[in-house]
GROMACS .gro file of C-alpha atoms in nm:
model
  307
    1MET     CA    1   8.903   7.041  11.660
    2LYS     CA    2   8.593   7.251  11.711
    3ILE     CA    3   8.812   7.438  12.002
    4LYS     CA    4   9.112   7.494  11.706
    5TYR     CA    5   8.835   7.643  11.418
    6GLN     CA    6   8.712   7.877  11.703
    7ILE     CA    7   9.055   7.983  11.761
    8VAL     CA    8   9.127   8.034  11.428
    9CYS     CA    9   8.803   8.235  11.398
   10LEU     CA   10   8.881   8.466  11.690
   11CYS     CA   11   9.223   8.535  11.560
   12PHE     CA   12   9.127   8.614  11.230
   13LEU     CA   13   8.827   8.840  11.372
   14PHE     CA   14   9.129   9.074  11.593
   15ALA     CA   15   9.391   9.078  11.329
   16VAL     CA   16   9.046   9.242  11.073
   17SER     CA   17   8.985   9.429  11.359
   18TRP     CA   18   9.357   9.575  11.424
   19ALA     CA   19   9.372   9.607  11.017
   20SER     CA   20   9.032   9.789  11.010
   21THR     CA   21   9.143  10.054  11.282
   22VAL     CA   22   9.526  10.113  11.156
   23HIS     CA   23   9.364  10.217  10.863
   24ALA     CA   24   9.080  10.400  10.946
   25LYS     CA   25   9.024  10.767  10.829
   26LEU     CA   26   9.121  11.000  11.174
   27HIS     CA   27   8.764  11.226  11.173
   28ILE     CA   28   8.759  11.530  11.180
   29VAL     CA   29   8.505  11.836  11.236
   30ALA     CA   30   8.590  12.182  11.141
   31THR     CA   31   8.339  12.482  11.235
   32THR     CA   32   8.361  12.671  10.879
   33SER     CA   33   8.483  12.572  10.578
   34ASP     CA   34   8.812  12.676  10.473
   35LEU     CA   35   8.955  12.529  10.768
   36GLY     CA   36   8.820  12.239  10.684
   37ASP     CA   37   8.979  12.235  10.314
   38LEU     CA   38   9.271  12.284  10.431
   39ALA     CA   39   9.269  11.977  10.632
   40LYS     CA   40   9.130  11.813  10.352
   41GLU     CA   41   9.435  11.940  10.173
   42ILE     CA   42   9.675  11.736  10.449
   43GLY     CA   43   9.508  11.490  10.537
   44LYS     CA   44   9.422  11.399  10.182
   45ASP     CA   45   9.232  11.013  10.191
   46LYS     CA   46   9.388  10.991  10.521
   47VAL     CA   47   9.084  11.185  10.701
   48GLU     CA   48   8.701  11.213  10.628
   49VAL     CA   49   8.626  11.624  10.689
   50THR     CA   50   8.316  11.732  10.807
   51THR     CA   51   8.218  12.119  10.825
   52ILE     CA   52   7.927  12.233  11.086
   53ALA     CA   53   7.921  12.621  10.911
   54LYS     CA   54   7.786  12.621  10.546
   55PRO     CA   55   8.014  12.895  10.366
   56THR     CA   56   7.705  13.094  10.316
   57GLU     CA   57   7.606  13.174  10.682
   58ASP     CA   58   7.764  13.430  10.909
   59PRO     CA   59   7.986  13.216  11.078
   60HIS     CA   60   7.942  13.389  11.416
   61PHE     CA   61   7.586  13.266  11.429
   62VAL     CA   62   7.519  12.909  11.288
   63ASP     CA   63   7.229  12.717  11.355
   64ALA     CA   64   7.309  12.456  11.649
   65LYS     CA   65   7.125  12.174  11.495
   66PRO     CA   66   7.091  11.850  11.725
   67GLY     CA   67   7.293  11.689  11.366
   68PHE     CA   68   7.610  11.848  11.495
   69ILE     CA   69   7.646  11.640  11.824
   70MET     CA   70   7.691  11.322  11.672
   71LYS     CA   71   7.980  11.435  11.446
   72LEU     CA   72   8.131  11.617  11.739
   73ASN     CA   73   8.070  11.267  11.971
   74LYS     CA   74   8.252  11.112  11.660
   75ALA     CA   75   8.565  11.335  11.605
   76ASP     CA   76   8.923  11.241  11.653
   77ILE     CA   77   9.070  11.596  11.549
   78LEU     CA   78   8.796  11.980  11.641
   79ILE     CA   79   8.887  12.257  11.482
   80GLU     CA   80   8.807  12.596  11.539
   81GLY     CA   81   8.868  12.998  11.378
   82GLY     CA   82   8.913  13.067  11.784
   83LEU     CA   83   8.908  13.470  11.916
   84GLN     CA   84   8.551  13.435  11.976
   85LEU     CA   85   8.406  13.344  11.633
   86GLU     CA   86   8.206  13.032  11.711
   87ILE     CA   87   8.183  13.170  12.061
   88ALA     CA   88   7.793  13.183  12.015
   89TRP     CA   89   7.751  12.833  11.924
   90LEU     CA   90   8.069  12.580  11.911
   91PRO     CA   91   8.028  12.579  12.311
   92SER     CA   92   7.744  12.408  12.367
   93LEU     CA   93   7.792  12.130  12.125
   94VAL     CA   94   8.086  12.019  12.225
   95LEU     CA   95   7.978  12.042  12.560
   96SER     CA   96   7.756  11.812  12.461
   97ALA     CA   97   7.904  11.594  12.286
   98ARG     CA   98   8.115  11.412  12.530
   99ASN     CA   99   8.413  11.364  12.364
  100GLN     CA  100   8.680  11.410  12.551
  101LYS     CA  101   9.003  11.337  12.246
  102ILE     CA  102   8.809  11.755  12.124
  103LEU     CA  103   8.835  11.895  12.439
  104PRO     CA  104   9.072  12.221  12.549
  105GLY     CA  105   9.427  12.072  12.614
  106ASN     CA  106   9.395  11.766  12.396
  107PRO     CA  107   9.543  11.691  12.106
  108GLY     CA  108   9.271  11.632  11.914
  109TYR     CA  109   9.096  12.042  12.027
  110VAL     CA  110   9.287  12.299  11.746
  111VAL     CA  111   9.237  12.678  11.740
  112ALA     CA  112   9.403  12.785  11.355
  113SER     CA  113   9.433  13.130  11.564
  114SER     CA  114   9.697  13.070  11.712
  115PRO     CA  115  10.128  13.113  11.751
  116GLY     CA  116  10.205  13.278  11.474
  117ILE     CA  117   9.960  13.450  11.314
  118GLN     CA  118   9.941  13.829  11.373
  119ILE     CA  119   9.571  13.952  11.523
  120LEU     CA  120   9.466  14.267  11.375
  121GLU     CA  121   9.211  14.524  11.577
  122VAL     CA  122   9.310  14.355  11.958
  123PRO     CA  123   9.133  14.661  12.226
  124SER     CA  124   9.295  14.730  12.516
  125ALA     CA  125   9.103  14.615  12.709
  126VAL     CA  126   8.832  14.287  12.585
  127THR     CA  127   8.489  14.397  12.657
  128ARG     CA  128   8.171  14.294  12.441
  129ALA     CA  129   8.035  14.647  12.506
  130ALA     CA  130   7.709  14.732  12.274
  131GLY     CA  131   7.718  14.375  12.146
  132ASP     CA  132   8.088  14.388  11.981
  133LEU     CA  133   8.162  14.042  11.814
  134HIS     CA  134   8.575  14.114  11.852
  135PRO     CA  135   8.627  14.104  12.162
  136TYR     CA  136   8.938  13.988  12.098
  137GLY     CA  137   9.088  14.094  11.770
  138ASN     CA  138   8.954  14.002  11.422
  139PRO     CA  139   8.852  13.652  11.348
  140HIS     CA  140   8.808  13.689  11.007
  141PHE     CA  141   9.247  13.565  10.984
  142MET     CA  142   9.145  13.341  10.681
  143LEU     CA  143   9.143  13.607  10.427
  144ASP     CA  144   9.537  13.627  10.441
  145PRO     CA  145   9.618  13.358  10.227
  146LEU     CA  146   9.986  13.352  10.407
  147ASN     CA  147   9.736  13.279  10.757
  148GLY     CA  148   9.635  12.972  10.525
  149LYS     CA  149   9.959  12.859  10.525
  150ILE     CA  150  10.042  12.951  10.924
  151VAL     CA  151   9.732  12.694  10.984
  152ALA     CA  152   9.773  12.444  10.702
  153SER     CA  153  10.136  12.376  10.938
  154HIS     CA  154   9.984  12.422  11.240
  155ILE     CA  155   9.684  12.133  11.163
  156CYS     CA  156  10.005  11.915  11.003
  157ASP     CA  157  10.143  11.976  11.383
  158GLN     CA  158   9.877  11.837  11.493
  159LEU     CA  159   9.747  11.553  11.261
  160CYS     CA  160  10.109  11.441  11.317
  161GLN     CA  161  10.093  11.418  11.666
  162ILE     CA  162   9.804  11.192  11.698
  163ASP     CA  163   9.884  10.960  11.356
  164GLU     CA  164  10.320  10.992  11.318
  165THR     CA  165  10.269  10.669  11.117
  166ASN     CA  166  10.104  10.900  10.853
  167CYS     CA  167  10.354  11.189  10.924
  168ASN     CA  168  10.555  11.189  10.574
  169ASP     CA  169  10.262  11.241  10.399
  170TYR     CA  170  10.142  11.457  10.559
  171ARG     CA  171  10.419  11.713  10.581
  172ASP     CA  172  10.413  11.618  10.172
  173ASN     CA  173  10.139  11.746  10.116
  174LEU     CA  174  10.192  12.052  10.332
  175LYS     CA  175  10.488  12.152  10.083
  176ASN     CA  176  10.302  12.059   9.794
  177PHE     CA  177   9.998  12.339   9.951
  178ILE     CA  178  10.240  12.565  10.064
  179GLN     CA  179  10.450  12.551   9.721
  180ARG     CA  180  10.100  12.622   9.533
  181LEU     CA  181   9.979  12.901   9.715
  182ASP     CA  182  10.356  13.098   9.709
  183GLN     CA  183  10.320  13.057   9.306
  184LYS     CA  184  10.016  13.199   9.322
  185LEU     CA  185  10.017  13.495   9.557
  186PRO     CA  186  10.291  13.697   9.352
  187GLU     CA  187  10.009  13.650   9.059
  188TRP     CA  188   9.726  13.803   9.327
  189GLN     CA  189   9.942  14.141   9.392
  190LYS     CA  190  10.075  14.216   9.047
  191MET     CA  191   9.654  14.174   8.976
  192MET     CA  192   9.572  14.383   9.242
  193GLU     CA  193   9.894  14.632   9.221
  194PRO     CA  194   9.729  14.903   8.998
  195PHE     CA  195   9.473  14.974   9.290
  196ARG     CA  196   9.716  15.069   9.525
  197GLY     CA  197   9.541  15.252   9.856
  198THR     CA  198   9.173  15.225   9.665
  199LYS     CA  199   8.979  15.346  10.004
  200ILE     CA  200   8.651  15.128  10.044
  201VAL     CA  201   8.393  15.030  10.275
  202ALA     CA  202   8.285  14.693  10.442
  203TYR     CA  203   7.908  14.644  10.578
  204HIS     CA  204   8.138  14.464  10.821
  205LYS     CA  205   8.485  14.407  10.959
  206THR     CA  206   8.578  14.083  10.762
  207PHE     CA  207   8.856  14.227  10.553
  208PRO     CA  208   9.028  14.408  10.697
  209TYR     CA  209   9.355  14.092  10.648
  210PHE     CA  210   9.249  14.039  10.258
  211ALA     CA  211   9.252  14.473  10.223
  212LYS     CA  212   9.611  14.490  10.460
  213ARG     CA  213   9.783  14.226  10.239
  214PHE     CA  214   9.616  14.319   9.909
  215ASN     CA  215   9.690  14.694   9.991
  216LEU     CA  216   9.348  14.866   9.998
  217ASN     CA  217   9.236  15.144  10.216
  218ILE     CA  218   8.906  15.058  10.455
  219VAL     CA  219   8.814  15.381  10.596
  220GLY     CA  220   8.461  15.236  10.747
  221GLU     CA  221   8.212  15.023  10.799
  222LEU     CA  222   7.834  14.995  10.760
  223GLU     CA  223   7.801  14.874  11.161
  224PRO     CA  224   7.866  15.104  11.322
  225LYS     CA  225   8.067  14.793  11.543
  226PRO     CA  226   8.090  14.495  11.474
  227GLY     CA  227   7.774  14.309  11.489
  228ILE     CA  228   7.584  14.580  11.569
  229PRO     CA  229   7.261  14.703  11.293
  230PRO     CA  230   7.425  15.000  11.063
  231SER     CA  231   7.227  15.346  11.247
  232PRO     CA  232   7.077  15.562  11.066
  233SER     CA  233   7.317  15.826  11.238
  234HIS     CA  234   7.587  15.604  11.191
  235LEU     CA  235   7.532  15.651  10.768
  236ASN     CA  236   7.438  16.050  10.814
  237THR     CA  237   7.790  16.032  10.901
  238LEU     CA  238   7.891  15.799  10.679
  239ILE     CA  239   7.756  15.874  10.374
  240PRO     CA  240   7.932  16.250  10.385
  241MET     CA  241   8.228  16.120  10.423
  242MET     CA  242   8.238  15.799  10.186
  243LYS     CA  243   8.141  16.117   9.912
  244ASN     CA  244   8.401  16.301  10.099
  245GLU     CA  245   8.709  16.041  10.057
  246GLY     CA  246   8.574  15.897   9.674
  247VAL     CA  247   8.467  15.532   9.837
  248LYS     CA  248   8.511  15.352   9.479
  249LEU     CA  249   8.363  14.995   9.641
  250ILE     CA  250   8.167  14.874   9.918
  251LEU     CA  251   8.213  14.502   9.991
  252ILE     CA  252   7.907  14.277  10.111
  253GLU     CA  253   7.931  13.937  10.205
  254GLN     CA  254   7.635  13.716  10.036
  255PHE     CA  255   7.500  13.673  10.316
  256ARG     CA  256   7.368  14.058  10.417
  257GLU     CA  257   7.072  14.206  10.358
  258ARG     CA  258   7.054  14.455  10.007
  259LYS     CA  259   6.904  14.678  10.123
  260ILE     CA  260   7.140  14.951  10.277
  261PRO     CA  261   7.432  14.869  10.093
  262GLU     CA  262   7.169  14.986   9.767
  263PHE     CA  263   7.038  15.264  10.009
  264VAL     CA  264   7.430  15.402  10.032
  265SER     CA  265   7.552  15.288   9.723
  266GLU     CA  266   7.267  15.528   9.588
  267ARG     CA  267   7.379  15.800   9.721
  268THR     CA  268   7.766  15.805   9.663
  269GLY     CA  269   7.775  15.586   9.396
  270ALA     CA  270   8.064  15.354   9.537
  271LYS     CA  271   7.999  15.014   9.379
  272ILE     CA  272   7.875  14.714   9.553
  273VAL     CA  273   8.105  14.400   9.520
  274ILE     CA  274   7.914  14.096   9.667
  275LEU     CA  275   8.179  13.807   9.810
  276PRO     CA  276   8.191  13.475   9.959
  277ILE     CA  277   8.438  13.433  10.256
  278MET     CA  278   8.505  13.135  10.298
  279VAL     CA  279   8.484  12.711  10.033
  280GLY     CA  280   8.216  12.693   9.873
  281GLY     CA  281   8.038  13.036   9.916
  282GLN     CA  282   8.030  13.017   9.534
  283LYS     CA  283   8.016  12.704   9.256
  284GLU     CA  284   8.394  12.884   9.100
  285VAL     CA  285   8.598  12.858   9.467
  286GLN     CA  286   8.644  12.481   9.573
  287ASP     CA  287   8.952  12.540   9.730
  288TYR     CA  288   9.128  12.777   9.966
  289ILE     CA  289   9.346  12.885   9.627
  290ALA     CA  290   9.034  12.945   9.446
  291LEU     CA  291   8.865  13.175   9.739
  292PHE     CA  292   9.141  13.435   9.640
  293ASP     CA  293   9.088  13.365   9.228
  294TYR     CA  294   8.712  13.430   9.284
  295THR     CA  295   8.800  13.726   9.503
  296ILE     CA  296   9.091  13.942   9.346
  297ASN     CA  297   8.898  13.897   9.045
  298GLN     CA  298   8.583  13.988   9.109
  299ILE     CA  299   8.699  14.287   9.324
  300VAL     CA  300   8.983  14.412   9.040
  301THR     CA  301   8.689  14.405   8.757
  302ALA     CA  302   8.480  14.645   8.974
  303LEU     CA  303   8.753  14.836   9.020
  304LYS     CA  304   8.813  14.886   8.656
  305THR     CA  305   8.458  14.991   8.557
  306LYS     CA  306   8.499  15.190   8.813
  307SER     CA  307   8.825  15.326   8.706
   0.00000   0.00000   0.00000
């Protein structure tokens, strides 16, 4: 009787363990909050998503805290932007995590800058000369909403590869997300159309994808090269050019210092617009679509006051 009882208990424990495994959520670690938001959009209640970079900090430079290693160790999937956006901090974390599932070449390793994304500003030769942060091209492609669709599709494919049981749900979630994004795009384009060709300057080469999608003309940056601080000699060239070109706006990310943009604004009359570049960067920006709602409203409002 005792043996039968033990067998029943073992069978019950096995069944509970099997059920918990079947219904366990996939653990996803995304390097940035915009990638994390797309993973949530596709995975919904089937996934648990953690992001590493804060939405209010420069994704090129993230403090690699030990706690991130534990998160990566338990991850089923790692989603990174690629194009060496995270090169300064991610490789050491992944190496320390010792998680085979998220290493390159495995289904749990997802690079957002995959085929389908048209990479801008690809140099003729790969170099980090003088500290250039964009040696393989511009990594800020998520600021074009159509690239968001491509990345969401790629994430969906990887989820289906790892979790075939729930693939239909992932496909349905992707379809719903794309429909909502497609409904918003004409609205955004209509708002931006009166300002087609407007000349602007940015702090860093963060906005080329956004500018190309919404027909703004970026004529320069405060940085002489991506990641190189603005220098007096560069500003002495930039300021007269901005005056001659009639530059209307200076776009800066919220984590940038303000002193130099204000100095340039005072001498050119260009209005400073401070923008989040990731989901969660402002309280109003709680998802990927809201990121564009907020950004476009800020730019349109600033340009209307300059007209």
